[in-house]
Structure formats: C-alpha cells, structure tokens
Short mmCIF file of C-alpha atoms in Angstrom, two decimals:
data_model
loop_
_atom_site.label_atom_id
_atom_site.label_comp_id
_atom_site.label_asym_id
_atom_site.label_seq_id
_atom_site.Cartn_x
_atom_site.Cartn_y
_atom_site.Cartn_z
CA UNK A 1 0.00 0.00 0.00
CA UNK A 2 2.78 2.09 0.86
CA UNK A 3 5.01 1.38 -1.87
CA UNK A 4 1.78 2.34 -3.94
CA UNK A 5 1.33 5.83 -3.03
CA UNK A 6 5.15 6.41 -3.01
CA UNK A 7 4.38 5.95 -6.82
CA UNK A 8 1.57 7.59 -7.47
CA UNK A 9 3.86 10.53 -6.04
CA UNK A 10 6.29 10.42 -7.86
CA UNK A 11 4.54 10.24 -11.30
CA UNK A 12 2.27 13.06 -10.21
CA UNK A 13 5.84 15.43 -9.38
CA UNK A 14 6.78 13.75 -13.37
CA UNK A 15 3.59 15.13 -14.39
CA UNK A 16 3.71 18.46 -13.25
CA UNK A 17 7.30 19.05 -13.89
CA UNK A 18 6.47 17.69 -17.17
CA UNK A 19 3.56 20.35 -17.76
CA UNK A 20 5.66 23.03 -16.03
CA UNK A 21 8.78 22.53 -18.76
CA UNK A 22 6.47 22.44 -21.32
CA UNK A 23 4.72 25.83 -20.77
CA UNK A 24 7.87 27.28 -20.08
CA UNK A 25 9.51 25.56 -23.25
CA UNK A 26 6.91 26.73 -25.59
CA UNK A 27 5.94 30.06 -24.01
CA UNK A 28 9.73 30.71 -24.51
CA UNK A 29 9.37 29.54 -28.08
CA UNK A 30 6.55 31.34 -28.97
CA UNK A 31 7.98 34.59 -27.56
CA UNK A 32 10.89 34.03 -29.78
CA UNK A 33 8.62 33.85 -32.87
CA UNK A 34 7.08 36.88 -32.35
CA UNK A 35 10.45 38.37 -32.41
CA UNK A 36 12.03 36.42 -35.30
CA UNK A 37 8.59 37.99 -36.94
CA UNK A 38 8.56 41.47 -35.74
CA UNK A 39 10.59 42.34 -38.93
CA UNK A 40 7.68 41.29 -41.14
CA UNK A 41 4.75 42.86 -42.22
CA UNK A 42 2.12 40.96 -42.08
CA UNK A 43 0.61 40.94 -37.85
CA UNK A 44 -2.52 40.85 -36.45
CA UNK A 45 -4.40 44.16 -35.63
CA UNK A 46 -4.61 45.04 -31.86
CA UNK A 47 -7.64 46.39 -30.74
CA UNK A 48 -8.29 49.15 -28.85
CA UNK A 49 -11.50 50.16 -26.61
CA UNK A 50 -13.26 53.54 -26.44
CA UNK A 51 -11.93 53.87 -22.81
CA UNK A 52 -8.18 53.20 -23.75
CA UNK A 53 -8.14 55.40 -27.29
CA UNK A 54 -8.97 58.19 -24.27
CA UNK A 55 -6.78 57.08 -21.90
CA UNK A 56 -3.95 57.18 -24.52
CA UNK A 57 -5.32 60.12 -26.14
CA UNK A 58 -4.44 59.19 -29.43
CA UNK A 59 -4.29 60.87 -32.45
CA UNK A 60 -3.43 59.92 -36.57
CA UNK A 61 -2.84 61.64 -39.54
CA UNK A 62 -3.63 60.80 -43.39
CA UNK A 63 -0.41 59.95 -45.08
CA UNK A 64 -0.23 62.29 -48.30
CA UNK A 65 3.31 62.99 -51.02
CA UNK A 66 4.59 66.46 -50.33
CA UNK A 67 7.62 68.03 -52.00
CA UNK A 68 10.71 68.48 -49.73
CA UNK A 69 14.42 68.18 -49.83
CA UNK A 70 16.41 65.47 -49.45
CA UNK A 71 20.10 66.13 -47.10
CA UNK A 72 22.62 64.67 -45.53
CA UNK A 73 23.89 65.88 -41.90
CA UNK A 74 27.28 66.20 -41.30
CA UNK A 75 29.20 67.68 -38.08
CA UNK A 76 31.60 70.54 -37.74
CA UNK A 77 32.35 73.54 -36.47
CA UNK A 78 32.11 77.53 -37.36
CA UNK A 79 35.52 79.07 -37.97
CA UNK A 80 36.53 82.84 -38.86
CA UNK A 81 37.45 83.43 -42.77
CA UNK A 82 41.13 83.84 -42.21
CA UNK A 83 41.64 87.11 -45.25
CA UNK A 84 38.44 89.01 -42.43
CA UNK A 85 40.35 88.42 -39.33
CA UNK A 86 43.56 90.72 -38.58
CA UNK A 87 45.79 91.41 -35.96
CA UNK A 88 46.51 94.93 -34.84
CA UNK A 89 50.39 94.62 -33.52
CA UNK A 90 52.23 97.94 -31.54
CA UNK A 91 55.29 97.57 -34.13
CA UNK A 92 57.15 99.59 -31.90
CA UNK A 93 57.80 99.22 -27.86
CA UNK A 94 56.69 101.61 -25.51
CA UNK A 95 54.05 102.77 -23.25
CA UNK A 96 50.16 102.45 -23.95
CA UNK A 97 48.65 106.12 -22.93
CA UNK A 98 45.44 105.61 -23.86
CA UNK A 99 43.40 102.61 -25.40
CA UNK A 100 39.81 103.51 -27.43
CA UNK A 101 38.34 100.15 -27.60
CA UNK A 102 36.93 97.33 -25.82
CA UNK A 103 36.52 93.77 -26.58
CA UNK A 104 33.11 93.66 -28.78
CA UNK A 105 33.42 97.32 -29.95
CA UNK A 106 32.20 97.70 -33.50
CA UNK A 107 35.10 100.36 -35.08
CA UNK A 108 35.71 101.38 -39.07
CA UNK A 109 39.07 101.27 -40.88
CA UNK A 110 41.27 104.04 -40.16
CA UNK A 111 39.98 104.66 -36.39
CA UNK A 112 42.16 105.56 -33.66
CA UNK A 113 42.63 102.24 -31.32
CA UNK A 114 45.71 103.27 -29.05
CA UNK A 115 48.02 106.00 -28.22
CA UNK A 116 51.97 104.73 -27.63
CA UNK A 117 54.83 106.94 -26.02
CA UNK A 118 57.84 105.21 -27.68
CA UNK A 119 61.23 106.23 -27.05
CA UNK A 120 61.85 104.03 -29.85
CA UNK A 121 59.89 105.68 -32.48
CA UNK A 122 61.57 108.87 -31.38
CA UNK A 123 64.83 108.05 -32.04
CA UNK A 124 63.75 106.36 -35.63
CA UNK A 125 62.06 110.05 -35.95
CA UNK A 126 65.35 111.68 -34.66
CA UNK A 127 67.24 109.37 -37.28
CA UNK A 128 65.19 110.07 -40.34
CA UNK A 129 64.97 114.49 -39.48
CA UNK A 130 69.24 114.39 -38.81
CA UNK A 131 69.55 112.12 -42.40
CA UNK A 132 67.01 114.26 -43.91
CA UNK A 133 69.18 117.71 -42.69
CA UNK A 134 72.63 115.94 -43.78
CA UNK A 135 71.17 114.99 -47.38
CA UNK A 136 70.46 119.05 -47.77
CA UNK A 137 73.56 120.06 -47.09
CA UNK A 138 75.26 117.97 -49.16
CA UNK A 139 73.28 118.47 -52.07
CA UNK A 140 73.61 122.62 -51.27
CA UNK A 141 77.41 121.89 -50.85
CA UNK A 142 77.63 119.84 -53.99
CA UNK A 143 75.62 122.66 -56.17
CA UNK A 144 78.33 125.45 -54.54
CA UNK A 145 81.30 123.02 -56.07
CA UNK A 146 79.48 122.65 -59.51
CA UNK A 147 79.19 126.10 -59.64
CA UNK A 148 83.15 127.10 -58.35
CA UNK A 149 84.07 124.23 -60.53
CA UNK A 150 82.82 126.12 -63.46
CA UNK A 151 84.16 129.11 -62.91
CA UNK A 152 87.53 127.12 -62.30
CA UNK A 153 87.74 128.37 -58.77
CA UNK A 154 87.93 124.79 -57.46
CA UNK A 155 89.15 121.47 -59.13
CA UNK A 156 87.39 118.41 -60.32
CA UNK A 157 87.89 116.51 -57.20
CA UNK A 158 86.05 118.08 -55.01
CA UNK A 159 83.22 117.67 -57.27
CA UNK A 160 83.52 114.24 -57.10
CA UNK A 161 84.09 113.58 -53.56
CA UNK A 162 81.20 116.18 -53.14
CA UNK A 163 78.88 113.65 -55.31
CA UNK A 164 79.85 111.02 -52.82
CA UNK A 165 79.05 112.39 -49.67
CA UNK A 166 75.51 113.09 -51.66
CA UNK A 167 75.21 109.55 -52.22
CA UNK A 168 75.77 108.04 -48.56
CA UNK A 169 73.81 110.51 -47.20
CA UNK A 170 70.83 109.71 -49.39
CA UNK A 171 71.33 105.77 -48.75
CA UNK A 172 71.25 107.00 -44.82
CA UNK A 173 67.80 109.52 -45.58
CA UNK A 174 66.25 106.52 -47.49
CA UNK A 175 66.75 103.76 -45.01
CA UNK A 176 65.45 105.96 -41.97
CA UNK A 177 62.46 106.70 -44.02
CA UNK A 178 61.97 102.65 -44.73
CA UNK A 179 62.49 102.22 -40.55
CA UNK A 180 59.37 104.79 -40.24
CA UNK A 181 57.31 103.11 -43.15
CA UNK A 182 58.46 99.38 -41.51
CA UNK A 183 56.90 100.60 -37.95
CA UNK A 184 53.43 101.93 -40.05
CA UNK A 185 54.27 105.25 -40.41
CA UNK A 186 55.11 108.11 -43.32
CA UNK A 187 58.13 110.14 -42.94
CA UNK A 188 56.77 113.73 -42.02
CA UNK A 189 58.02 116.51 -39.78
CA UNK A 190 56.69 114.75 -36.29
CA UNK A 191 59.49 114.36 -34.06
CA UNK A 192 57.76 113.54 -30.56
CA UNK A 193 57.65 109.78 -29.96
CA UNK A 194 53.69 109.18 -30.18
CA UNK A 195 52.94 106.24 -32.04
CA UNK A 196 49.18 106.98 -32.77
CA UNK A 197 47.52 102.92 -33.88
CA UNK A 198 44.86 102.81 -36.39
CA UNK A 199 41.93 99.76 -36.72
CA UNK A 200 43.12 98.35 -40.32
CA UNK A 201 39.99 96.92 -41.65
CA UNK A 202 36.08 97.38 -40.35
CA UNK A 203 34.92 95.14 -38.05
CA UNK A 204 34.21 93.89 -35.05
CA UNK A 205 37.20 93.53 -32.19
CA UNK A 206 37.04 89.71 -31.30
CA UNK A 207 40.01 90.32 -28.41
CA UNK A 208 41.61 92.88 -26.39
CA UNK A 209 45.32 91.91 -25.29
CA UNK A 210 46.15 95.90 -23.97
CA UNK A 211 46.07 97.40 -20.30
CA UNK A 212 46.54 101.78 -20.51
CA UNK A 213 50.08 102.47 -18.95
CA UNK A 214 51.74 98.75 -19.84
CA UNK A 215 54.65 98.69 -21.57
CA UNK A 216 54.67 96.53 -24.79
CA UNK A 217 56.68 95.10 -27.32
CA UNK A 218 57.18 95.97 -30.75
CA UNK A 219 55.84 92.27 -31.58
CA UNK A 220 52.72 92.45 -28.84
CA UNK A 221 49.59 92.02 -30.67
CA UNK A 222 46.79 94.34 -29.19
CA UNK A 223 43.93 93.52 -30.57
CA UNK A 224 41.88 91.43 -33.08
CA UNK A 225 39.68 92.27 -35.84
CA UNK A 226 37.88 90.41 -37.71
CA UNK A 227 34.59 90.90 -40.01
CA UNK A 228 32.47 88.35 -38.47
CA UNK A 229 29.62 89.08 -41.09
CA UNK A 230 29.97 86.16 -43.05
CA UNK A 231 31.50 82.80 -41.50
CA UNK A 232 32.59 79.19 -42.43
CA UNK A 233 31.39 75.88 -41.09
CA UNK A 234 34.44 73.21 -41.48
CA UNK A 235 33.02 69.45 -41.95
CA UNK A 236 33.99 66.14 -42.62
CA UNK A 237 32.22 64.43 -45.09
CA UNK A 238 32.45 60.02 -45.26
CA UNK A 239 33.79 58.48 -48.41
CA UNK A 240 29.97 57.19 -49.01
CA UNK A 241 28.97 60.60 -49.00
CA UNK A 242 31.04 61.94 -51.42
CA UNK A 243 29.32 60.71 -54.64
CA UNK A 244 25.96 62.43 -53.15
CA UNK A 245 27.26 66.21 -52.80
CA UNK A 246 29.32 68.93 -54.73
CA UNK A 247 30.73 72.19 -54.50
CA UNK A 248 27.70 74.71 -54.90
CA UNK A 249 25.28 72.40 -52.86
CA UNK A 250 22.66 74.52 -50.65
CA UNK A 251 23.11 73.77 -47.17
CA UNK A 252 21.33 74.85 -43.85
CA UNK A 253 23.64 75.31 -40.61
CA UNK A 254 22.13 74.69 -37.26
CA UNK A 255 24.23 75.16 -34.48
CA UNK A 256 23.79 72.97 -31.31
CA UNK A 257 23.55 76.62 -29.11
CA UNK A 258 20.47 77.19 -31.34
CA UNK A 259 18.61 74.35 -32.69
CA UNK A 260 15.77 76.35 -34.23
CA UNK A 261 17.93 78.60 -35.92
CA UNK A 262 18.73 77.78 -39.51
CA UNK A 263 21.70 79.73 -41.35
CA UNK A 264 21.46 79.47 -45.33
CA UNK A 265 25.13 78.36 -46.21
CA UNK A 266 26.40 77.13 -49.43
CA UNK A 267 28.99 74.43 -49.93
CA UNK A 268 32.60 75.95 -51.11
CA UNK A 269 34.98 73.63 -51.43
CA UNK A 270 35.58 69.83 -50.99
CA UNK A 271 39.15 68.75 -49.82
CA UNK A 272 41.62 67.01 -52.11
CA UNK A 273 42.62 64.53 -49.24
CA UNK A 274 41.62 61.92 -47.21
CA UNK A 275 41.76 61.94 -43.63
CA UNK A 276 43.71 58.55 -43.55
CA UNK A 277 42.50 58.36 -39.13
CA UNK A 278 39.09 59.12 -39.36
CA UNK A 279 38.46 58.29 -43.56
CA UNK A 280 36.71 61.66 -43.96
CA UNK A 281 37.29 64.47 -46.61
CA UNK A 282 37.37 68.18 -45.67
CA UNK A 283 34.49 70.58 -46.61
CA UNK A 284 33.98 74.30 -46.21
CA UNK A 285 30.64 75.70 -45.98
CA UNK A 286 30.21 79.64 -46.17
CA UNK A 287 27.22 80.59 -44.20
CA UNK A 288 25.96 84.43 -43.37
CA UNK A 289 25.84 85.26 -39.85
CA UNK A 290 22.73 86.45 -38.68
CA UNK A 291 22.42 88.10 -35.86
CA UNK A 292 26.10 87.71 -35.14
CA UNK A 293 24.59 84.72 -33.37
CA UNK A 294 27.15 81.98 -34.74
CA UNK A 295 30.08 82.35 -32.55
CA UNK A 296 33.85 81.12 -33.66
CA UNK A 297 34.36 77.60 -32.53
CA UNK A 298 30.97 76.71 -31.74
CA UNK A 299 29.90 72.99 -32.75
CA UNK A 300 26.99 72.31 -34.72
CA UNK A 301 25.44 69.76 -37.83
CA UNK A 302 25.09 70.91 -41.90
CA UNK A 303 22.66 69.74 -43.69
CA UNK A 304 23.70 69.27 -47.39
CA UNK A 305 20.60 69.49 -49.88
CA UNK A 306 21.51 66.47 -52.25
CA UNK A 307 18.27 66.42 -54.24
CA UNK A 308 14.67 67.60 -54.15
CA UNK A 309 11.31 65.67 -54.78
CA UNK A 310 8.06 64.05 -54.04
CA UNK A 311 7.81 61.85 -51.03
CA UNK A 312 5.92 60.34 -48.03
CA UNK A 313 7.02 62.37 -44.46
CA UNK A 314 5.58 61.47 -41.23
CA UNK A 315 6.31 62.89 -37.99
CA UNK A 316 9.47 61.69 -36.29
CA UNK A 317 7.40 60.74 -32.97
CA UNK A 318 5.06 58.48 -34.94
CA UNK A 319 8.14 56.26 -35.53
CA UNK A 320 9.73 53.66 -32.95
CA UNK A 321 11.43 50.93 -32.84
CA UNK A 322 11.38 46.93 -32.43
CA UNK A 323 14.62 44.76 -32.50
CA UNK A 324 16.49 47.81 -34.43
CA UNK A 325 13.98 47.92 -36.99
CA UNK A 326 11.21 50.72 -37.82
CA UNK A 327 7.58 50.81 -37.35
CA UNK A 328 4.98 52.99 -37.75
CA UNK A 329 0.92 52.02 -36.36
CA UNK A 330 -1.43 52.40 -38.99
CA UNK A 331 -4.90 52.79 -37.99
CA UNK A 332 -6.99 50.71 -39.80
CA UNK A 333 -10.21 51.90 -38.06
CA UNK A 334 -11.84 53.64 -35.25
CA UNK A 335 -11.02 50.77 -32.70
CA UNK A 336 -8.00 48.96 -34.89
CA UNK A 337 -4.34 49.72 -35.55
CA UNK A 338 -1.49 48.02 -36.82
CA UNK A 339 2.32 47.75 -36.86
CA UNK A 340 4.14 48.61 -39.84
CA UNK A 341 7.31 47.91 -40.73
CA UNK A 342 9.12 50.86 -42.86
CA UNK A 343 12.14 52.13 -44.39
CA UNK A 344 13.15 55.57 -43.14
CA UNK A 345 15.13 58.21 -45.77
CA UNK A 346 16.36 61.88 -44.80
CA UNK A 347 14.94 63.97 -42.25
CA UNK A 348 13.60 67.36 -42.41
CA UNK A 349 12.91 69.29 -39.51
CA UNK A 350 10.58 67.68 -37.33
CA UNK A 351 9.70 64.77 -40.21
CA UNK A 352 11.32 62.16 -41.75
CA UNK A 353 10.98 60.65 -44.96
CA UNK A 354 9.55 56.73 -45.39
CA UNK A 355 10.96 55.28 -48.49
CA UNK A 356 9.64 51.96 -48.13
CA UNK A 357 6.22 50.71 -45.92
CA UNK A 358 3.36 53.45 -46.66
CA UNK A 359 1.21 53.94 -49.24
CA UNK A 360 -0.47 57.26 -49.98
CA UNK A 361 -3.82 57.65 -48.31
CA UNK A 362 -3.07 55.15 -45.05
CA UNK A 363 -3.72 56.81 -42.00
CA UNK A 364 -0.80 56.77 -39.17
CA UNK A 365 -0.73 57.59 -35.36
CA UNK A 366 0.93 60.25 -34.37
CA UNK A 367 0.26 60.76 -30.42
CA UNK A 368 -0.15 57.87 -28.01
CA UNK A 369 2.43 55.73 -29.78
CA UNK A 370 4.30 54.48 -26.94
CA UNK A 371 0.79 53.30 -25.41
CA UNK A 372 -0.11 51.56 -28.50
CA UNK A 373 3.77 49.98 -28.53
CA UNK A 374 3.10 48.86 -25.29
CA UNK A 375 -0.44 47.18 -25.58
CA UNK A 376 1.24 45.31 -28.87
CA UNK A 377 3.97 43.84 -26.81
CA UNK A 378 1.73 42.46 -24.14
CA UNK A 379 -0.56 40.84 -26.49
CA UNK A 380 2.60 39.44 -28.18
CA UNK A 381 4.47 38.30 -25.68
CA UNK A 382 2.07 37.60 -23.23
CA UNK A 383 2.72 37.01 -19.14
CA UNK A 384 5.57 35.81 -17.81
CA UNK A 385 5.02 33.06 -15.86
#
C-alpha cells in the first residue's frame, strides 16, 4: 500500500514538472517567434477600446506625397574666414597712454585704437629728421662746387668727392624713411615719440590683449579684428557621402547653441585629401551670420541638400522601434491599428521621410504611440510566468 502511493507521487511530481517545462519551453518559443517575426509585415491588428483610445489620447494623420528636400547631416564647427580676421600689432615698444576700444566694440578702418609713447619711435624720428638735414647740405654743398668748378675756382675733385658724400647721405635719408614706413608710419616733420595705432579693416574687435600704462613690445599684438559678417562651417564628409554632394550644394547650418535657428550656407569647397584616421574628406561651408549669433568655434550639424522631390514624411514621434527595426501604427479603423514595418530616408525638420512601408492615403498615429507599442507587446508576448 505504501510502496503504492510512493508511486503515485512520484509520477504526479513527473507530471507536473512535465507540464511546467512544457509551458515554459513553448511560451519561450513562442515569444521568440514573435520576435524572429517582428521584422515582417504581415501581424494581427490590436484592438483598442473607447476607454483606452482616451486614456492614450491618441491621435493619426492621413499619409499624403509632399515636396521636400532630401540632405545629408554632417558635423563641424564655425571658424573665422582667415583674409576678415587681422591682428593689430604695436610695431614699436613703448608705453600704452590711452586705449579707445573694448573687446566687442564695432570700429571702421582708419579709427584711432591706441596712443603709444615710444622712445623708440623717437629716435627712428630723430634718425630720419638728422639724415634728412645731412642729405640738404650735401646736395647745397655739392651745387656750390658745380658752380666754383665752373668758374675754375675749385678742381674736379672736389666735385667728385662732393657727389659722394651726396650719395651716402641719401642711402642714410632713405633707409630711416623705410624704418618709419616698416613701424606703419610716413616720414613727415613729427618728431615727438607718439605712435598713434589705427583699426586696419572694419569690423568687429574679437580680443583685447592691452592694459593703458603697460609697456609693450614691438611684436605684442593688441587687438583682433575680424569681419564676423559672413562665416565658415568646417566638416567632414564620409567616403559614401562623397558621390551624393558637390561644390555649390545649398546647405542649412544649425548650431547645437540654437537648434531652431537655420543659417542658409552654401557648400565651397571639398578637400583634395583623405583623412587617412578618421576616412573623412574636408568641406567648407560659407554661411551668413545672422544676428552675429554663430560664434567662432561653436559645434553644430550641416545639412547638405543632395536632391529635391516628391515623397511620403511622417512625424518623427510616430516612428519607434522593435529589434532595431522601424515601425509605424497604422490605424486601420476607429477601434484597430497596426504595426508597420518601414524604411526611413532623410529627415527634415521635425519629419522624416519613409521610403519603403506606406502607401499614400493610409492613415498613421501620431500621439499615443508608446501606449499603443506597449499594448502590442503584451498581447505578443504575453505574461511571464
């Protein structure tokens, strides 16, 4: 009787193990076809009651062809155009006086930036005004020769030796007048040792490297001005990329310190080398800066415009994703929606073009998505056990 029930026991724990394998085992199984299907087509429709379509609030547009423009993104950064940026040096040493400029100050070409007391430029002024004086009286003394020469009140040599003196003293006048035009400056009759510093182009001043009463070098840069009006935006663009663009291609530059603000650039050039660490090509956009709102250095994306056409956009939010692939829910009616799988293109803004999936005319949902995603899981996958 005993040994009876002992088996009877034991095949009922064989039983239920048996049973309990087998659910798991095929619940497992069955899990793992729904995902080895999710990158088909062809599923069931979910459906959705009146109470849930509230809760998830949802809402679905009709999918229609619309004209936009294909791009591809690219990173990068803005950079100055080197010929509009300029350094304003002191060419000579000294001491600043006074400075009329701050970083950010707006100035024309030709206006005063800095006053310098140079001891320097005074003695290059002293130089050129004692050459200048010697020259003169050599050329008077060699005109008084000529003329006693002529009258044969002096001989031929002094005339010649006369000449000579003329000529090392105008090799002495004309390199002190190249040591005032080296230093930014026209010979004149100034003889104090102000060195008066003039913007050289229009612009804006980018940086300020000046403190009034510092002494400075004759190689310290004191400012920098650039024309900030029109910028570049330096890219790299991938070897599969390359075929798709060309010099002349429209482009829009969106910083990421303003991601609704779109800058109308225009591809320039396209590099003649490959990057051999990174396998990317150079590329220059030029871009106007409006606003002054694009700052030098700043990071950002360019979209290149490689075509234009007809095609299907939906909104990005109405997309998402199974297993790495894309889906969209198409609603089917009032109460029923299902997955479809698509194949996405370029974006545009908020949108983003389906190549493959949708057909003109389907309707898709565009708000309550991840509710929807959800409810299609469960009835996919089921409960855990």
């Amino acid at each position: 009787m005993k040994r009876s029930i002992f088996i009877i026991i034991i095949l009922v724990s064989l039983i239920g193990g048996s049973i309990w394998v087998y659910k798991k085992f095929f619940k497992s199984k069955s899990n793992r076809t729904v995902l080895e299907t999710v990158s088909s087509t062809e599923f069931e429709p979910i459906q959705v009651e009146k109470e849930q379509r509230d809760l998830f609030q949802l809402e679905s547009i009709r999918i229609e062809k619309k004209n936009f423009r294909r791009t591809i993104p690219l990173i990068g950064e803005v950079a100055a155009v080197p010929d509009q940026v300029v350094e304003v040096p002191s060419r000579v040493s000294g001491r600043l006086v006074s400075i009329k400029f701050v970083e950010g100050s707006k100035v024309e070409k030709g206006q005063l930036l800095a006053v310098l007391d140079s001891p320097e430029l005074a003695r290059l002024r002293s130089s050129f005004h004692s050459s200048k004086t010697k020259h003169s009286a050599a050329l008077l003394n060699l005109e008084r020769i000529r003329n006693l020469v002529s009258m044969k009140l002096a001989a031929k040599q002094e005339e010649i030796d006369a000449e000579a003196v003329l000529k090392v003293n105008a090799a002495d006048l004309k390199a002190a007048e190249e040591n005032l035009r080296a230093n930014g400056l026209e010979p004149n009759e100034e003889t104090s040792g102000k060195y008066y510093i003039y913007s050289p182009m229009s612009g804006i001043v980018l940086n300020r490297n000046a403190l009034p009463g510092s002494i400075v070098t004759g190689t310290q840069n004191l400012a920098t001005v650039g024309n900030i009006s029109r910028l570049w935006f330096m890219a790299k663009i991938f070897e599969g990329d390359l075929s798709k663009i060309s010099e002349g291609s429209k482009a829009d530059v969106i910083l990421n310190s303003y991601p609704d603000l779109v800058f109308a650039g225009v591809l320039e050039h396209i590099g003649e080398q490959v990057d051999l660490d990174s396998r990317t090509i150079h590329a220059r956009f030029s871009f106007s800066n409006i606003g002054r709102k694009a700052k030098i250095g700043l990071f950002g994306t360019v979209k290149v415009v490689t075509n234009t056409g007809l095609g299907i956009l939906v909104p990005q939010e109405s997309v998402f994703k199974i297993q790495n692939d894309d889906f969209v829910f198409v609603k089917l009616s009032a109460d029923s929606f299902v997955p479809k799988k698509v194949i996405l293109g370029s974006s545009e803004e908020t949108n983003i073009e389906v190549k493959e999936g949708l057909s003109e005319g389907e309707d898709i949902v565009t708000k309550g998505v991840f509710e929807l995603k959800s409810l299609f899981l469960k009835s996919s996958f089921g409960e855990e056990e």
